[in-house]
Amino acid sequence: MVTEGVSRPGSGESRAQDSRDEILRAATDLFATRGFHETSMAEVARSAGVSKALIFWHFKNKEELFVAVLGKLLEPYVIDFAEESGALDEKSQLLKLIESYLQFVRENANSIRFLVAQILRDEAGHDSLSSQVLSLFEGYRSLVTELIARAQAKGICACNVPPPEAAGFLLAALNGLLIGRLFLGSGTTDLDTGGKMLQQWLFGDKLGFAQTPQFMNPDK
Amino acid sequence: MVTEGVSRPGSGESRAQDSRDEILRAATDLFATRGFHETSMAEVARSAGVSKALIFWHFKNKEELFVAVLGKLLEPYVIDFAEESGALDEKSQLLKLIESYLQFVRENANSIRFLVAQILRDEAGHDSLSSQVLSLFEGYRSLVTELIARAQAKGICACNVPPPEAAGFLLAALNGLLIGRLFLGSGTTDLDTGGKMLQQWLFGDKLGFAQTPQFMNPDK
DNA sequence: CTTCGGATTGACCGCAAGGTTAGTGGCGGT
DNA sequence: ACCGCCACTAACCTTGCGGTCAATCCGAAG
């Protein structure tokens, strides 16, 4: 009879799962910092505290381990934006969308870095990763497009370019802020300031910019 | 006596240079498309039409070949923007700056892709590449900052955020357009549209957006 | 206790990579 | 004509990789 539950240390049922998780954790670390080709299975094994052969018992080959890592990395990306903003008006929804994008970038900078590097490498987009990320992005994009269209129809939107272009530009700006954060950690526009400027661009809100007074050209 | 000039095919002086250039060309191609670790010296040799050993005669090792390639890739990046826009007013200079940035992205998408991947890989910024690109970017950034400050002082600038923030946002938006082009070739805001929207944001110019009529919400 | 099967390992293999070396061809100088 | 050196090559060496295999360990069921 199966009296064992789950996750008992050393219990028969969970031992395989434990080692598998540990391998996945180590592989995620190493792949994310060193990259795919620069990480050897021996390194993963050592870092996970298991033998190299055990990795090949869990995963058919290095490629399969890699896609498992990708899957694990992509998990936090699939949050349903539309879900969590039901009863808000268009402006609040857009602001919330921007804020959650920036928040997400803040929290997942490392894995984003890794995924970007990975996407840049596979060249042809034949990989599933590119298309996954792309469809994720497209969902976000179409959501923003529709929100802007409705906001414009209600007259609460200061910018008057067609919604698809506006949405594209909005996302481009957000991605640009992301890039700034990824490449040039400090010295660039920080995320919140960028978000505020997008808000100003979208709705014409006047916002206080209290920083860098040495540049407020006090001449004349 | 040295009667030979340069670049005569088969002449003693230039033979080494020719083969070196050919190797560099092949290596640049392969590194840019496949990446560093995915490109073997044998491939480079075959693509360059020379023996593998000759590569090691020209370059101490694979790493040195790689930095030579990086140097060659970075060459077109160091164009002096300030030089080529002497007698223009601030608005024209800014527009020209934006246009040349977009033009550059259009023409060098492949090498940019490669450099980005490379920068993302080295993690700590200890590499010379990151700092080179970063200083390049900083120059561009400070130039834009000053231009915006002067434009605001003359009252020809519609946007009223502090110049450093405005410049940062402008560059972020440009980088975002770049990202769109790099990742999701089509289906995103194309470069020119993005440039026009930036122009509108900076100077408040009204511009015609003739495209995507199916989205002009003809309801009501 | 024995048995059974999933979990785990050390030792091993083939191979392709980066790198080396001994040697050859050919051109310029004398 | 000969020599010396630069450019260049074929073949080789070594290392470390992804991947395999037979052998073991170990908890659970009978």
Coordinates of C-alpha atoms (C1' of nucleotides) in Angstrom, one line a residue:
Chain A
M1 CA 0.0 0.0 0.0
V2 CA 1.2 3.5 -0.7
T3 CA 1.4 5.1 2.7
E4 CA 3.9 7.6 1.6
G5 CA 2.7 11.1 0.9
V6 CA 5.1 13.3 -1.0
S7 CA 8.3 15.3 -0.4
R8 CA 9.6 13.2 2.5
P9 CA 13.4 13.4 2.4
G10 CA 14.8 10.1 1.3
S11 CA 11.5 8.6 0.7
G12 CA 11.3 6.4 -2.4
E13 CA 8.7 8.4 -4.3
S14 CA 10.4 11.7 -4.0
R15 CA 14.0 10.9 -4.3
A16 CA 14.0 11.1 -8.1
Q17 CA 12.0 14.3 -8.0
D18 CA 14.4 15.9 -5.5
S19 CA 17.5 15.1 -7.6
R20 CA 15.7 16.2 -10.7
D21 CA 14.8 19.6 -9.1
E22 CA 18.3 20.0 -7.9
I23 CA 19.7 19.4 -11.4
L24 CA 17.3 21.8 -12.8
R25 CA 18.2 24.4 -10.3
A26 CA 21.9 24.1 -11.0
A27 CA 21.4 24.0 -14.7
T28 CA 19.3 27.1 -14.6
D29 CA 21.9 28.9 -12.7
L30 CA 24.8 27.9 -14.9
F31 CA 22.9 28.3 -18.2
A32 CA 21.7 31.8 -17.2
T33 CA 25.2 33.0 -16.2
R34 CA 27.5 31.2 -18.6
G35 CA 25.2 30.3 -21.5
F36 CA 24.4 27.0 -23.2
H37 CA 27.5 26.1 -25.0
E38 CA 29.8 27.4 -22.3
T39 CA 28.2 25.1 -19.7
S40 CA 29.2 21.5 -19.6
M41 CA 27.2 18.7 -18.2
A42 CA 30.0 17.9 -15.8
E43 CA 29.7 21.4 -14.3
V44 CA 26.0 21.0 -13.9
A45 CA 26.5 17.6 -12.2
R46 CA 29.1 19.0 -9.8
S47 CA 27.0 22.0 -9.0
A48 CA 24.0 19.8 -8.4
G49 CA 26.0 17.3 -6.3
V50 CA 25.1 14.4 -8.4
S51 CA 26.9 12.2 -11.0
K52 CA 26.9 13.2 -14.7
A53 CA 25.2 10.0 -15.6
L54 CA 22.2 10.8 -13.4
I55 CA 21.5 13.9 -15.5
F56 CA 21.2 11.7 -18.6
W57 CA 18.9 9.4 -16.7
H58 CA 16.5 12.3 -16.0
F59 CA 17.0 14.1 -19.3
K60 CA 17.6 12.4 -22.7
N61 CA 20.3 14.8 -23.6
K62 CA 21.7 18.3 -23.1
E63 CA 19.1 19.8 -25.4
E64 CA 16.2 18.4 -23.4
L65 CA 17.7 19.6 -20.1
F66 CA 17.9 23.0 -21.8
V67 CA 14.3 23.2 -22.8
A68 CA 13.3 22.1 -19.3
V69 CA 15.3 25.0 -18.0
L70 CA 13.6 27.4 -20.5
G71 CA 10.2 26.1 -19.4
K72 CA 11.0 26.8 -15.8
L73 CA 12.3 30.3 -16.6
L74 CA 9.3 31.2 -18.6
E75 CA 6.8 30.2 -15.9
P76 CA 6.7 33.6 -14.2
Y77 CA 6.2 35.3 -17.5
V78 CA 2.7 33.9 -18.1
I79 CA 0.7 36.2 -15.8
D80 CA -2.7 37.0 -17.1
F81 CA -2.7 40.8 -17.3
A82 CA -6.3 41.1 -18.4
E83 CA -7.5 39.1 -15.4
E84 CA -6.3 41.3 -12.7
S85 CA -7.7 44.6 -13.9
G86 CA -11.4 44.0 -14.2
A87 CA -13.4 47.0 -12.9
L88 CA -10.9 49.8 -13.7
D89 CA -11.3 52.4 -16.4
E90 CA -9.0 52.5 -19.4
K91 CA -6.5 55.0 -18.0
S92 CA -6.0 53.1 -14.8
Q93 CA -5.7 49.8 -16.7
L94 CA -3.0 51.3 -18.9
L95 CA -1.1 52.7 -16.0
K96 CA -1.4 49.4 -14.2
L97 CA -0.1 47.6 -17.3
I98 CA 2.9 49.9 -17.5
E99 CA 3.6 49.5 -13.8
S100 CA 3.4 45.8 -13.9
Y101 CA 5.7 45.6 -16.9
L102 CA 8.3 47.7 -15.2
Q103 CA 7.9 45.8 -11.9
F104 CA 8.4 42.6 -13.8
V105 CA 11.5 43.9 -15.4
R106 CA 12.8 44.9 -12.0
E107 CA 12.3 41.5 -10.5
N108 CA 13.3 39.3 -13.4
A109 CA 16.2 41.2 -14.9
N110 CA 18.5 38.2 -14.7
S111 CA 16.3 35.7 -16.5
I112 CA 15.3 38.3 -19.1
R113 CA 18.9 38.8 -19.8
F114 CA 19.4 35.1 -20.3
L115 CA 16.3 34.7 -22.5
V116 CA 17.3 37.7 -24.6
A117 CA 20.8 36.3 -25.2
Q118 CA 19.2 32.9 -26.0
I119 CA 16.8 34.4 -28.5
L120 CA 19.5 36.4 -30.2
R121 CA 21.5 33.3 -30.7
D122 CA 19.1 31.0 -32.5
E123 CA 19.0 33.3 -35.6
A124 CA 16.2 31.7 -37.6
G125 CA 13.4 31.7 -35.0
H126 CA 13.0 28.0 -35.6
D127 CA 13.3 27.5 -31.9
S128 CA 10.1 27.3 -29.8
L129 CA 11.4 29.9 -27.4
S130 CA 11.3 32.8 -29.9
S131 CA 7.8 32.1 -30.9
Q132 CA 6.7 31.6 -27.3
V133 CA 8.1 35.0 -26.2
L134 CA 6.8 36.5 -29.4
S135 CA 3.2 35.4 -28.8
L136 CA 3.5 36.6 -25.2
F137 CA 4.5 39.9 -26.5
E138 CA 1.8 40.0 -29.1
G139 CA -0.8 39.4 -26.5
Y140 CA 0.5 42.3 -24.5
R141 CA 0.6 44.4 -27.6
S142 CA -3.0 43.7 -28.7
L143 CA -4.3 44.4 -25.2
V144 CA -2.6 47.7 -25.1
T145 CA -3.8 48.6 -28.6
E146 CA -7.4 47.9 -27.7
L147 CA -7.1 49.9 -24.4
I148 CA -5.7 52.9 -26.2
A149 CA -8.4 52.7 -28.8
R150 CA -11.1 52.7 -26.1
A151 CA -9.3 55.5 -24.2
Q152 CA -9.1 57.6 -27.4
A153 CA -12.8 57.0 -28.1
K154 CA -13.6 58.3 -24.6
G155 CA -11.4 61.3 -25.2
I156 CA -9.2 60.7 -22.2
C157 CA -6.1 60.1 -24.2
A158 CA -3.9 63.0 -25.1
C159 CA -2.1 61.3 -27.8
N160 CA -3.9 61.1 -31.1
V161 CA -1.9 58.7 -33.2
P162 CA -3.6 55.5 -34.4
P163 CA -3.9 52.9 -31.6
P164 CA -1.6 50.3 -33.3
E165 CA 1.2 52.8 -33.7
A166 CA 0.7 54.2 -30.2
A167 CA 0.8 50.8 -28.7
G168 CA 3.8 49.8 -30.7
F169 CA 5.6 53.0 -29.6
L170 CA 4.5 52.5 -26.0
L171 CA 5.9 48.9 -25.9
A172 CA 9.1 50.1 -27.8
A173 CA 9.6 52.7 -25.1
L174 CA 9.1 50.1 -22.4
N175 CA 11.5 47.8 -24.1
G176 CA 14.0 50.6 -24.4
L177 CA 13.8 51.2 -20.6
L178 CA 14.4 47.5 -20.2
I179 CA 17.4 47.7 -22.4
G180 CA 18.8 50.6 -20.4
R181 CA 18.4 48.6 -17.3
L182 CA 20.0 45.4 -18.7
F183 CA 23.0 47.0 -20.3
L184 CA 23.9 50.2 -18.5
G185 CA 22.7 49.4 -15.0
S186 CA 23.0 53.0 -13.7
G187 CA 23.4 56.2 -15.6
T188 CA 20.3 55.8 -17.6
T189 CA 16.7 56.8 -17.1
D190 CA 15.4 54.8 -14.3
L191 CA 12.3 52.8 -14.7
D192 CA 9.9 54.9 -12.7
T193 CA 10.9 58.1 -14.4
G194 CA 10.4 56.4 -17.8
G195 CA 7.0 55.2 -16.7
K196 CA 6.0 58.7 -15.7
M197 CA 7.0 60.1 -19.0
L198 CA 4.9 57.5 -20.8
Q199 CA 2.0 58.5 -18.6
Q200 CA 2.5 62.1 -19.6
W201 CA 2.8 61.2 -23.2
L202 CA -0.4 59.1 -23.1
F203 CA -2.7 61.3 -21.0
G204 CA -0.9 64.7 -20.9
D205 CA -0.7 64.6 -17.1
K206 CA 1.6 67.2 -15.7
L207 CA 4.1 65.5 -13.4
G208 CA 6.7 66.9 -11.1
F209 CA 10.3 66.1 -12.0
A210 CA 12.2 67.0 -8.9
Q211 CA 15.6 65.7 -9.9
T212 CA 18.8 67.1 -11.5
P213 CA 18.2 70.7 -10.7
Q214 CA 21.6 71.6 -12.2
F215 CA 20.1 71.2 -15.6
M216 CA 17.0 73.3 -15.2
N217 CA 18.9 76.0 -17.1
P218 CA 18.5 78.9 -14.6
D219 CA 19.8 81.4 -17.0
K220 CA 17.9 84.5 -18.4
Chain B
M1 CA 64.8 47.6 -54.0
V2 CA 61.2 47.9 -53.2
T3 CA 59.4 48.5 -56.5
E4 CA 56.3 46.9 -55.2
G5 CA 53.4 49.2 -54.2
V6 CA 50.7 47.6 -52.2
S7 CA 47.8 45.2 -52.8
R8 CA 49.2 43.6 -55.9
P9 CA 47.8 40.0 -56.0
G10 CA 50.6 37.6 -55.1
S11 CA 53.1 40.3 -54.2
G12 CA 55.1 39.5 -51.2
E13 CA 54.2 42.5 -49.1
S14 CA 50.5 42.2 -49.4
R15 CA 49.9 38.4 -49.4
A16 CA 49.9 38.2 -45.7
Q17 CA 47.6 41.2 -45.4
D18 CA 45.2 39.7 -48.0
S19 CA 44.9 36.4 -46.2
R20 CA 44.5 38.1 -42.9
D21 CA 41.7 40.2 -44.2
E22 CA 40.0 37.2 -45.7
I23 CA 40.2 35.4 -42.4
L24 CA 38.8 38.4 -40.6
R25 CA 36.0 38.6 -43.0
A26 CA 35.0 35.0 -42.7
A27 CA 35.4 35.1 -39.0
T28 CA 33.2 38.1 -38.7
D29 CA 30.5 36.5 -40.8
L30 CA 30.6 33.3 -38.8
F31 CA 30.9 34.8 -35.4
A32 CA 28.0 37.2 -36.1
T33 CA 25.7 34.5 -37.3
R34 CA 26.6 31.5 -35.2
G35 CA 28.3 33.1 -32.2
F36 CA 31.7 32.5 -30.6
H37 CA 31.5 29.0 -29.1
E38 CA 29.4 27.7 -32.0
T39 CA 32.0 28.7 -34.5
S40 CA 35.0 26.4 -34.9
M41 CA 38.4 27.5 -36.3
A42 CA 38.1 24.8 -38.9
E43 CA 34.9 26.4 -40.2
V44 CA 36.6 29.8 -40.3
A45 CA 39.5 28.3 -42.2
R46 CA 37.3 26.6 -44.7
S47 CA 35.1 29.7 -45.2
A48 CA 38.2 31.8 -45.7
G49 CA 39.8 29.3 -48.1
V50 CA 43.0 28.9 -46.0
S51 CA 44.4 26.3 -43.7
K52 CA 43.5 26.3 -40.1
A53 CA 47.2 26.7 -39.1
L54 CA 47.4 30.0 -41.0
I55 CA 44.8 31.4 -38.7
F56 CA 47.0 30.6 -35.8
W57 CA 49.9 32.1 -37.6
H58 CA 48.0 35.4 -37.9
F59 CA 46.3 35.3 -34.5
K60 CA 47.7 33.9 -31.3
N61 CA 44.5 32.0 -30.5
K62 CA 40.8 32.0 -31.0
E63 CA 40.3 34.7 -28.4
E64 CA 42.6 37.1 -30.2
L65 CA 40.9 36.5 -33.5
F66 CA 37.6 37.3 -31.7
V67 CA 38.7 40.6 -30.4
A68 CA 40.0 41.5 -33.8
V69 CA 36.6 40.8 -35.2
L70 CA 35.0 42.9 -32.4
G71 CA 37.3 45.8 -33.3
K72 CA 36.3 45.5 -37.0
L73 CA 32.6 45.3 -36.1
L74 CA 32.8 48.4 -33.9
E75 CA 34.5 50.5 -36.6
P76 CA 31.3 51.8 -38.3
Y77 CA 29.9 52.7 -34.8
V78 CA 32.4 55.5 -34.2
I79 CA 31.0 58.1 -36.5
D80 CA 31.3 61.6 -35.2
F81 CA 27.7 62.8 -35.0
A82 CA 28.6 66.3 -33.9
E83 CA 30.9 66.8 -36.9
E84 CA 28.4 66.3 -39.6
S85 CA 25.8 68.8 -38.4
G86 CA 27.5 72.1 -38.0
A87 CA 25.2 74.9 -39.2
L88 CA 21.9 73.4 -38.4
D89 CA 19.5 74.6 -35.8
E90 CA 18.7 72.4 -32.8
K91 CA 15.5 70.9 -34.2
S92 CA 17.2 69.9 -37.4
Q93 CA 20.1 68.5 -35.5
L94 CA 17.9 66.4 -33.3
L95 CA 15.9 65.1 -36.2
K96 CA 19.1 64.3 -38.1
L97 CA 20.4 62.5 -35.0
I98 CA 17.3 60.4 -34.8
E99 CA 17.4 59.6 -38.5
S100 CA 21.0 58.6 -38.5
Y101 CA 20.4 56.4 -35.5
L102 CA 17.6 54.6 -37.2
Q103 CA 19.5 54.4 -40.5
F104 CA 22.4 52.9 -38.6
V105 CA 20.1 50.3 -37.0
R106 CA 18.7 49.5 -40.4
E107 CA 22.1 48.9 -42.0
N108 CA 23.9 47.1 -39.1
A109 CA 21.1 45.0 -37.6
N110 CA 23.2 41.8 -37.9
S111 CA 26.3 43.1 -36.2
I112 CA 24.2 44.8 -33.5
R113 CA 22.5 41.6 -32.9
F114 CA 25.9 39.9 -32.4
L115 CA 27.3 42.6 -30.2
V116 CA 24.2 42.6 -28.0
A117 CA 24.5 38.9 -27.6
Q118 CA 28.1 39.2 -26.7
I119 CA 27.6 41.9 -24.2
L120 CA 24.8 40.0 -22.5
R121 CA 27.1 37.0 -22.1
D122 CA 30.0 38.5 -20.2
E123 CA 27.8 39.3 -17.2
A124 CA 30.2 41.5 -15.2
G125 CA 31.1 44.1 -17.7
H126 CA 34.8 43.3 -17.2
D127 CA 35.1 42.9 -20.9
S128 CA 36.4 45.9 -22.8
L129 CA 33.5 45.6 -25.3
S130 CA 30.8 46.6 -22.8
S131 CA 32.7 49.7 -21.7
Q132 CA 33.4 50.7 -25.3
V133 CA 29.8 50.4 -26.3
L134 CA 28.7 52.1 -23.1
S135 CA 31.0 55.1 -23.6
L136 CA 29.8 55.4 -27.2
F137 CA 26.3 55.4 -25.9
E138 CA 27.1 58.0 -23.2
G139 CA 28.5 60.3 -25.8
Y140 CA 25.4 60.1 -27.8
R141 CA 23.3 60.6 -24.7
S142 CA 25.1 63.7 -23.5
L143 CA 24.9 65.2 -27.0
V144 CA 21.2 64.7 -27.1
T145 CA 20.8 66.1 -23.6
E146 CA 22.6 69.3 -24.6
L147 CA 20.6 69.7 -27.8
I148 CA 17.3 69.3 -26.0
A149 CA 18.4 71.8 -23.4
R150 CA 19.2 74.4 -26.0
A151 CA 16.0 73.6 -27.9
Q152 CA 14.0 74.1 -24.8
A153 CA 15.8 77.4 -24.0
K154 CA 14.8 78.6 -27.5
G155 CA 11.3 77.5 -26.9
I156 CA 11.1 75.3 -30.0
C157 CA 10.7 72.1 -27.9
A158 CA 7.2 71.0 -27.1
C159 CA 8.2 68.6 -24.3
N160 CA 9.0 70.2 -21.0
V161 CA 10.7 67.5 -19.0
P162 CA 14.2 68.1 -17.8
P163 CA 16.7 67.5 -20.6
P164 CA 18.5 64.6 -19.0
E165 CA 15.2 62.7 -18.5
A166 CA 14.0 63.7 -22.0
A167 CA 17.3 62.5 -23.6
G168 CA 17.2 59.3 -21.6
F169 CA 13.6 58.7 -22.7
L170 CA 14.4 59.5 -26.3
L171 CA 17.3 57.1 -26.4
A172 CA 15.2 54.4 -24.6
A173 CA 12.5 54.8 -27.2
L174 CA 15.1 54.5 -30.0
N175 CA 16.6 51.4 -28.3
G176 CA 13.1 50.0 -28.0
L177 CA 12.5 50.4 -31.7
L178 CA 15.8 48.7 -32.3
I179 CA 14.7 45.8 -30.1
G180 CA 11.5 45.5 -32.0
R181 CA 13.5 45.2 -35.2
L182 CA 16.0 42.7 -33.8
F183 CA 13.5 40.4 -32.2
L184 CA 10.2 40.6 -34.0
G185 CA 11.2 41.5 -37.5
S186 CA 7.8 42.4 -38.7
G187 CA 4.6 43.0 -36.8
T188 CA 6.0 45.8 -34.8
T189 CA 6.2 49.5 -35.2
D190 CA 8.6 50.1 -38.1
L191 CA 11.5 52.4 -37.6
D192 CA 10.2 55.4 -39.6
T193 CA 6.9 55.5 -37.8
G194 CA 8.7 55.4 -34.5
G195 CA 10.9 58.2 -35.6
K196 CA 7.9 60.3 -36.6
M197 CA 6.3 59.7 -33.2
L198 CA 9.4 60.8 -31.5
Q199 CA 9.4 64.0 -33.6
Q200 CA 5.9 64.6 -32.6
W201 CA 6.7 64.1 -29.0
L202 CA 9.7 66.4 -29.1
F203 CA 8.3 69.3 -31.2
G204 CA 4.6 68.7 -31.2
D205 CA 4.6 68.5 -35.0
K206 CA 1.4 67.1 -36.5
L207 CA 2.1 64.3 -38.8
G208 CA 0.0 62.2 -41.1
F209 CA -0.4 58.5 -40.2
A210 CA -1.8 57.0 -43.3
Q211 CA -1.6 53.3 -42.4
T212 CA -3.8 50.7 -40.9
P213 CA -7.2 52.2 -41.6
Q214 CA -8.9 49.1 -40.3
F215 CA -8.0 50.2 -36.8
M216 CA -9.4 53.8 -36.9
N217 CA -12.5 52.4 -35.1
P218 CA -15.2 53.5 -37.6
D219 CA -17.9 52.7 -35.1
K220 CA -20.5 55.1 -33.7
Chain C
dC1 C1' 15.2 -12.3 4.6
dT2 C1' 14.7 -12.2 -0.1
dT3 C1' 13.4 -10.1 -4.1
dC4 C1' 12.5 -6.5 -7.2
dG5 C1' 12.8 -2.3 -9.6
dG6 C1' 13.7 2.5 -9.6
dA7 C1' 17.7 5.5 -8.6
dT8 C1' 22.5 6.3 -8.9
dT9 C1' 27.3 5.9 -10.0
dG10 C1' 32.4 5.3 -11.9
dA11 C1' 34.5 4.1 -15.8
dC12 C1' 34.6 4.3 -20.3
dC13 C1' 34.0 5.7 -25.6
dG14 C1' 34.2 8.4 -29.9
dC15 C1' 34.8 12.6 -31.5
dA16 C1' 35.6 17.3 -32.5
dA17 C1' 37.6 21.2 -30.8
dG18 C1' 41.7 24.3 -30.1
dG19 C1' 46.3 24.4 -30.7
dT20 C1' 51.3 22.7 -32.4
dT21 C1' 55.0 21.3 -35.4
dA22 C1' 57.8 20.0 -39.0
dG23 C1' 58.2 20.9 -43.4
dT24 C1' 57.4 23.1 -48.2
dG25 C1' 57.0 26.7 -51.8
dG26 C1' 58.2 30.8 -53.6
dC27 C1' 59.9 35.5 -53.8
dG28 C1' 63.6 39.2 -52.9
dG29 C1' 68.2 40.3 -52.2
dT30 C1' 73.0 39.5 -53.2
Chain D
dA1 C1' 72.5 30.5 -58.8
dC2 C1' 72.0 30.3 -54.3
dC3 C1' 70.2 31.6 -49.9
dG4 C1' 67.1 33.0 -46.3
dC5 C1' 62.9 34.2 -44.8
dC6 C1' 58.1 34.9 -44.9
dA7 C1' 53.7 32.8 -45.9
dC8 C1' 51.5 28.7 -45.8
dT9 C1' 50.1 23.7 -45.2
dA10 C1' 49.1 18.6 -43.8
dA11 C1' 49.3 15.9 -40.3
dC12 C1' 49.4 15.4 -35.6
dC13 C1' 48.6 15.9 -30.5
dT14 C1' 45.8 16.7 -26.3
dT15 C1' 42.0 17.9 -24.0
dG16 C1' 37.4 18.0 -22.7
dC17 C1' 33.0 17.4 -24.3
dG18 C1' 28.3 14.8 -24.8
dG19 C1' 26.7 10.5 -24.2
dT20 C1' 26.6 5.2 -22.8
dC21 C1' 26.9 1.0 -19.9
dA22 C1' 27.3 -2.4 -16.6
dA23 C1' 27.3 -2.6 -12.0
dT24 C1' 25.6 -1.1 -7.5
dC25 C1' 22.7 0.9 -3.9
dC26 C1' 18.4 1.1 -1.4
dG27 C1' 13.7 1.4 0.1
dA28 C1' 9.5 -1.2 -0.3
dA29 C1' 6.5 -5.2 -1.0
dG30 C1' 5.9 -10.1 -0.1

